[in-house]
Coordinates of C-alpha atoms in Angstrom, one line a residue:
M267 CA -19.8 -13.7 2.2
K268 CA -22.1 -10.8 4.0
V269 CA -21.2 -7.0 2.9
I270 CA -21.6 -4.8 6.1
Q271 CA -21.3 -1.6 5.5
K272 CA -21.7 -0.4 9.2
I273 CA -19.1 -0.9 12.7
V274 CA -21.5 -2.2 15.4
E275 CA -22.6 -5.7 12.2
L276 CA -19.2 -5.8 11.8
Q277 CA -18.8 -6.1 14.7
N278 CA -21.2 -8.4 16.6
E279 CA -20.3 -10.8 13.6
L280 CA -16.5 -10.5 14.4
F281 CA -17.6 -11.4 18.0
S282 CA -18.6 -15.0 18.0
Y283 CA -15.8 -16.1 16.0
R284 CA -13.6 -13.8 18.9
K285 CA -15.3 -15.7 21.7
N286 CA -14.3 -19.1 20.5
N287 CA -10.8 -18.2 19.5
K288 CA -11.2 -18.0 15.8
T289 CA -8.3 -16.4 14.1
I290 CA -9.2 -12.9 11.9
G291 CA -8.0 -11.7 9.0
L292 CA -8.0 -7.9 7.8
V293 CA -7.4 -6.9 3.8
P294 CA -7.3 -3.5 4.4
T295 CA -8.3 -1.4 0.7
M296 CA -9.5 1.5 -1.3
G297 CA -11.5 -0.6 -3.9
A298 CA -10.8 -1.2 -7.5
L299 CA -9.1 -4.7 -7.2
H300 CA -6.8 -6.8 -9.1
A301 CA -4.5 -10.0 -8.7
G302 CA -2.4 -8.0 -6.7
H303 CA -5.4 -8.1 -3.9
A304 CA -6.3 -11.9 -4.5
S305 CA -3.6 -12.0 -3.9
L306 CA -3.6 -11.0 -0.4
V307 CA -6.9 -11.9 0.1
K308 CA -6.3 -15.8 -0.2
Q309 CA -3.1 -16.2 2.1
S310 CA -5.7 -14.2 5.0
V311 CA -8.4 -17.1 3.4
K312 CA -4.9 -20.2 4.1
E313 CA -3.7 -19.0 7.7
N314 CA -6.8 -17.1 9.6
D315 CA -10.5 -19.0 10.7
V316 CA -12.3 -15.9 8.4
T317 CA -11.0 -12.7 6.5
V318 CA -12.5 -9.4 6.4
V319 CA -12.2 -6.8 3.6
S320 CA -12.3 -3.8 3.6
V321 CA -13.2 -1.6 0.3
F322 CA -12.7 2.3 1.5
L323 CA -11.9 5.4 -0.5
N324 CA -10.0 7.9 2.3
P325 CA -10.3 10.9 1.2
T326 CA -8.1 11.5 4.2
Q327 CA -4.7 10.3 2.9
F328 CA -5.5 12.4 -0.5
N329 CA -3.0 15.8 -1.2
D330 CA -5.0 16.3 -4.0
K331 CA -8.7 16.5 -4.3
G332 CA -8.7 15.3 -8.0
D333 CA -6.2 12.1 -7.5
L334 CA -9.0 11.6 -4.5
E335 CA -11.1 11.4 -8.1
R336 CA -9.9 10.3 -10.5
Y337 CA -9.5 6.6 -7.8
P338 CA -11.7 3.8 -9.5
R339 CA -14.6 3.4 -7.7
T340 CA -15.8 -1.4 -8.7
L341 CA -17.2 -1.9 -5.3
E342 CA -20.8 -4.4 -7.8
A343 CA -16.6 -6.1 -9.2
D344 CA -14.9 -5.6 -6.1
C345 CA -17.4 -8.6 -4.1
Q346 CA -17.2 -10.7 -7.5
L347 CA -13.6 -11.1 -7.2
L348 CA -13.8 -11.2 -3.3
E349 CA -16.4 -13.1 -2.8
A350 CA -14.0 -15.4 -5.5
C351 CA -10.9 -15.6 -3.1
G352 CA -12.8 -17.0 -0.4
A353 CA -13.3 -13.4 1.5
D354 CA -16.7 -13.8 4.5
Y355 CA -17.1 -10.4 4.7
V356 CA -16.5 -7.2 2.8
F357 CA -16.0 -3.7 4.7
A358 CA -17.2 -1.2 3.5
P359 CA -18.5 1.8 4.7
T360 CA -19.8 5.3 4.2
V361 CA -16.8 8.0 5.7
E362 CA -19.8 9.3 7.8
E363 CA -19.0 5.6 9.6
I364 CA -15.4 5.6 9.1
Y365 CA -15.3 9.3 10.3
P366 CA -18.7 10.5 12.8
K367 CA -16.8 13.4 13.0
P368 CA -13.1 15.3 11.5
D369 CA -10.1 13.4 12.7
N370 CA -7.4 16.1 14.2
R371 CA -5.0 13.3 15.9
Q372 CA -1.7 13.4 14.3
F373 CA 0.8 10.8 13.7
E374 CA 3.9 11.4 12.8
F375 CA 6.4 8.4 12.6
S376 CA 10.2 10.3 11.8
P377 CA 11.8 8.9 9.3
Q378 CA 9.5 5.9 7.9
S379 CA 6.7 8.6 7.8
T380 CA 9.1 12.0 6.6
V381 CA 10.7 11.3 3.9
M382 CA 10.1 10.1 0.0
E383 CA 6.1 10.7 0.3
G384 CA 6.0 11.8 3.5
A385 CA 7.9 14.4 2.0
K386 CA 6.1 14.4 -1.6
R387 CA 2.4 13.9 -0.3
P388 CA 1.8 16.2 3.4
G389 CA -0.8 14.5 5.9
H390 CA -0.6 11.6 3.4
F391 CA 1.0 8.6 5.9
N392 CA -1.4 10.7 9.0
G393 CA -4.4 9.9 6.9
V394 CA -3.1 6.2 5.8
C395 CA -2.5 6.6 9.7
Q396 CA -6.3 7.1 10.7
V397 CA -7.5 4.9 8.6
V398 CA -6.0 1.9 9.2
S399 CA -5.5 2.9 13.2
R400 CA -9.4 3.4 13.1
L401 CA -10.0 -0.3 11.0
F402 CA -7.6 -2.2 13.7
Y403 CA -9.5 -0.8 16.5
I404 CA -13.1 -1.9 14.7
V405 CA -12.3 -4.8 13.7
R406 CA -9.5 -6.1 16.1
P407 CA -7.6 -8.8 14.1
N408 CA -5.1 -11.3 13.9
R409 CA -3.1 -10.9 11.2
A410 CA -2.9 -8.1 8.9
Y411 CA -2.1 -7.8 5.2
F412 CA -0.6 -5.2 3.4
G413 CA 1.4 -5.3 -0.5
E414 CA 5.4 -4.5 -0.7
K415 CA 4.1 -2.3 -3.4
D416 CA 4.1 -0.2 -0.4
W417 CA 6.9 -0.8 0.8
Q418 CA 7.0 2.6 3.1
Q419 CA 3.6 2.5 4.9
I420 CA 4.7 -0.9 5.8
A421 CA 7.3 0.2 7.9
V422 CA 4.7 3.3 8.9
I423 CA 2.1 0.7 9.7
K424 CA 4.9 -1.9 11.8
R425 CA 5.7 1.7 13.5
L426 CA 1.6 2.7 14.0
V427 CA 0.8 -0.5 16.1
D428 CA 3.7 0.1 18.3
F429 CA 2.0 3.5 19.0
I430 CA -1.3 2.4 19.6
G431 CA -0.4 -0.5 21.5
M432 CA -1.1 -3.6 18.8
K433 CA 2.4 -4.5 18.3
D434 CA 1.4 -8.1 19.8
S435 CA -2.0 -8.7 19.1
I436 CA -1.3 -7.8 15.2
T437 CA 1.2 -9.1 13.5
I438 CA 1.2 -7.3 10.2
V439 CA 2.3 -9.7 7.3
E440 CA 4.1 -8.0 4.0
C441 CA 3.1 -9.6 0.9
P442 CA 5.1 -9.5 -2.8
I443 CA 4.1 -7.5 -5.2
V444 CA 2.4 -9.1 -7.9
R445 CA 3.0 -8.0 -11.2
E446 CA 1.7 -8.3 -14.8
Q447 CA 3.1 -10.0 -17.9
D448 CA 5.8 -7.3 -18.8
G449 CA 6.9 -6.4 -16.0
L450 CA 4.7 -3.1 -14.3
A451 CA 3.5 -3.9 -10.6
M452 CA -0.7 -3.7 -10.5
S453 CA -2.3 -0.7 -9.3
S454 CA -5.7 0.3 -8.7
R455 CA -4.2 3.1 -10.5
N456 CA -3.3 1.5 -14.2
T457 CA -6.3 1.0 -15.4
L458 CA -7.0 4.5 -16.1
L459 CA -3.1 4.8 -18.3
T460 CA -4.6 5.0 -22.0
A461 CA -3.4 2.1 -24.2
D462 CA -0.3 4.7 -24.9
E463 CA 0.6 5.3 -21.6
R464 CA -0.1 1.4 -20.2
A465 CA 2.5 0.4 -23.5
I466 CA 5.6 2.9 -21.6
A467 CA 5.3 2.3 -17.7
P468 CA 6.9 -0.9 -17.9
K469 CA 9.5 1.0 -17.9
I470 CA 10.3 1.6 -15.0
Y471 CA 10.3 -2.2 -13.4
E472 CA 12.6 -2.8 -16.4
A473 CA 15.6 0.4 -15.7
L474 CA 15.3 -1.8 -11.7
R475 CA 15.3 -5.1 -12.7
K476 CA 18.1 -4.2 -15.0
S477 CA 19.5 -1.5 -12.2
V478 CA 20.7 -4.9 -9.9
D479 CA 23.5 -6.0 -12.0
Y480 CA 24.5 -2.7 -12.2
S481 CA 24.6 -2.1 -8.2
Q482 CA 27.2 -4.6 -8.9
S483 CA 30.1 -2.8 -9.8
H484 CA 29.2 1.0 -9.3
S485 CA 28.4 2.8 -6.2
V486 CA 25.1 4.3 -4.8
A487 CA 24.9 7.8 -6.4
E488 CA 26.2 5.6 -10.2
T489 CA 22.8 3.0 -10.2
Q490 CA 20.8 6.4 -9.0
E491 CA 21.2 8.0 -11.7
K492 CA 21.8 5.6 -14.9
V493 CA 17.9 4.5 -13.1
V494 CA 16.3 8.0 -13.1
N495 CA 18.2 8.7 -16.5
E496 CA 17.2 5.2 -18.2
I497 CA 13.3 6.0 -17.3
N498 CA 13.1 9.7 -18.1
A499 CA 14.5 9.2 -21.4
V500 CA 11.3 7.1 -22.7
D501 CA 9.3 10.5 -23.7
G502 CA 6.2 10.5 -21.2
L503 CA 7.7 8.5 -17.6
E504 CA 9.1 11.1 -15.7
V505 CA 10.8 10.3 -12.5
E506 CA 9.7 12.1 -9.1
Y507 CA 11.8 10.6 -6.7
F508 CA 14.1 7.7 -6.9
E509 CA 16.1 7.2 -3.7
I510 CA 18.3 4.2 -2.2
V511 CA 17.5 3.7 1.4
D512 CA 18.2 1.0 3.6
G513 CA 15.2 -0.8 3.9
N514 CA 14.7 -0.5 7.8
T515 CA 14.5 2.9 8.6
L516 CA 13.9 4.4 4.8
L517 CA 16.8 7.2 5.6
K518 CA 19.5 7.1 2.1
V519 CA 22.0 5.3 2.2
N520 CA 25.9 6.1 0.4
T521 CA 26.9 2.9 0.5
W522 CA 25.9 -1.2 -0.6
E523 CA 24.4 -2.1 3.2
D524 CA 23.4 -5.4 4.3
Y525 CA 19.4 -4.1 3.6
V526 CA 19.0 -1.7 0.6
V527 CA 15.8 -0.9 -1.5
G528 CA 14.8 1.5 -4.2
C529 CA 11.9 2.4 -4.4
I530 CA 10.5 5.1 -7.5
T531 CA 7.8 7.0 -8.2
V532 CA 6.9 8.4 -12.3
Y533 CA 4.6 10.4 -13.5
C534 CA 3.0 8.8 -16.5
G535 CA 1.5 10.6 -19.9
H536 CA -0.2 13.4 -20.1
T537 CA -2.7 13.0 -16.7
P538 CA -0.5 12.4 -15.2
I539 CA -0.9 9.5 -13.2
R540 CA 1.6 8.0 -10.1
L541 CA 3.6 4.7 -10.0
I542 CA 5.2 3.8 -7.5
D543 CA 7.8 0.6 -7.7
H544 CA 10.5 0.0 -5.4
I545 CA 14.1 -3.0 -5.8
K546 CA 14.8 -4.7 -3.3
Y547 CA 19.0 -3.7 -3.6
R548 CA 20.6 -6.4 -0.4
G549 CA 18.6 -8.1 2.2

């Protein structure tokens, strides 16, 4: 496995693969890797001739400077995990390498990029689209792998590849959430939780999971209210939003339709740490 910081060096490495019609898989990450990321990398290794994993903490998608500063940075441990997973290249560029000058491009893919996270974190998805489009132009992968924990992000990325004219050349591969034994969705942010906070965080998924059965005999509004009340009743947890939406458009639904997903963000603890999760109700 090679660790590369320069765009030109990576492109030179990938040129021969592309020339020989080898398939390239890309797993974009911000580092602080865990078993969830490992599952994406392993799937890419299985499905492609060569796998590139980017490790880049992208400043343009953070609208909270404190959140960016708190984000864990563990490149050495990340590289050990990636080598064990069979990755061929780690692309770990500097901010100056990705953004040699300010990126003023604006991406808006309403409604996918403007609801939920888009509404709560102005500019977040624009930053995601800036960095992901850069990575797509640099690597030109056949497949790119994203975890379903960031459900809304996948919907936005699908709009992005269409917008930048890569819909026919890049397949977006959606990979299932990997959870801890107690149900908490794996996240780099979990390492920031104190022991007490880590003990209550699984209550988020517990409430979501129980609500699926509840939804069979109750309305969307009743189900939404039950989840919010149940989580807010836990000392140390506070729901920022819980929306029950169409799985494609991400617009709110009032009735149980064919493809319905619940998306949630919860503040955990005193700092607080922002945790996201989702549950599929229909489809």
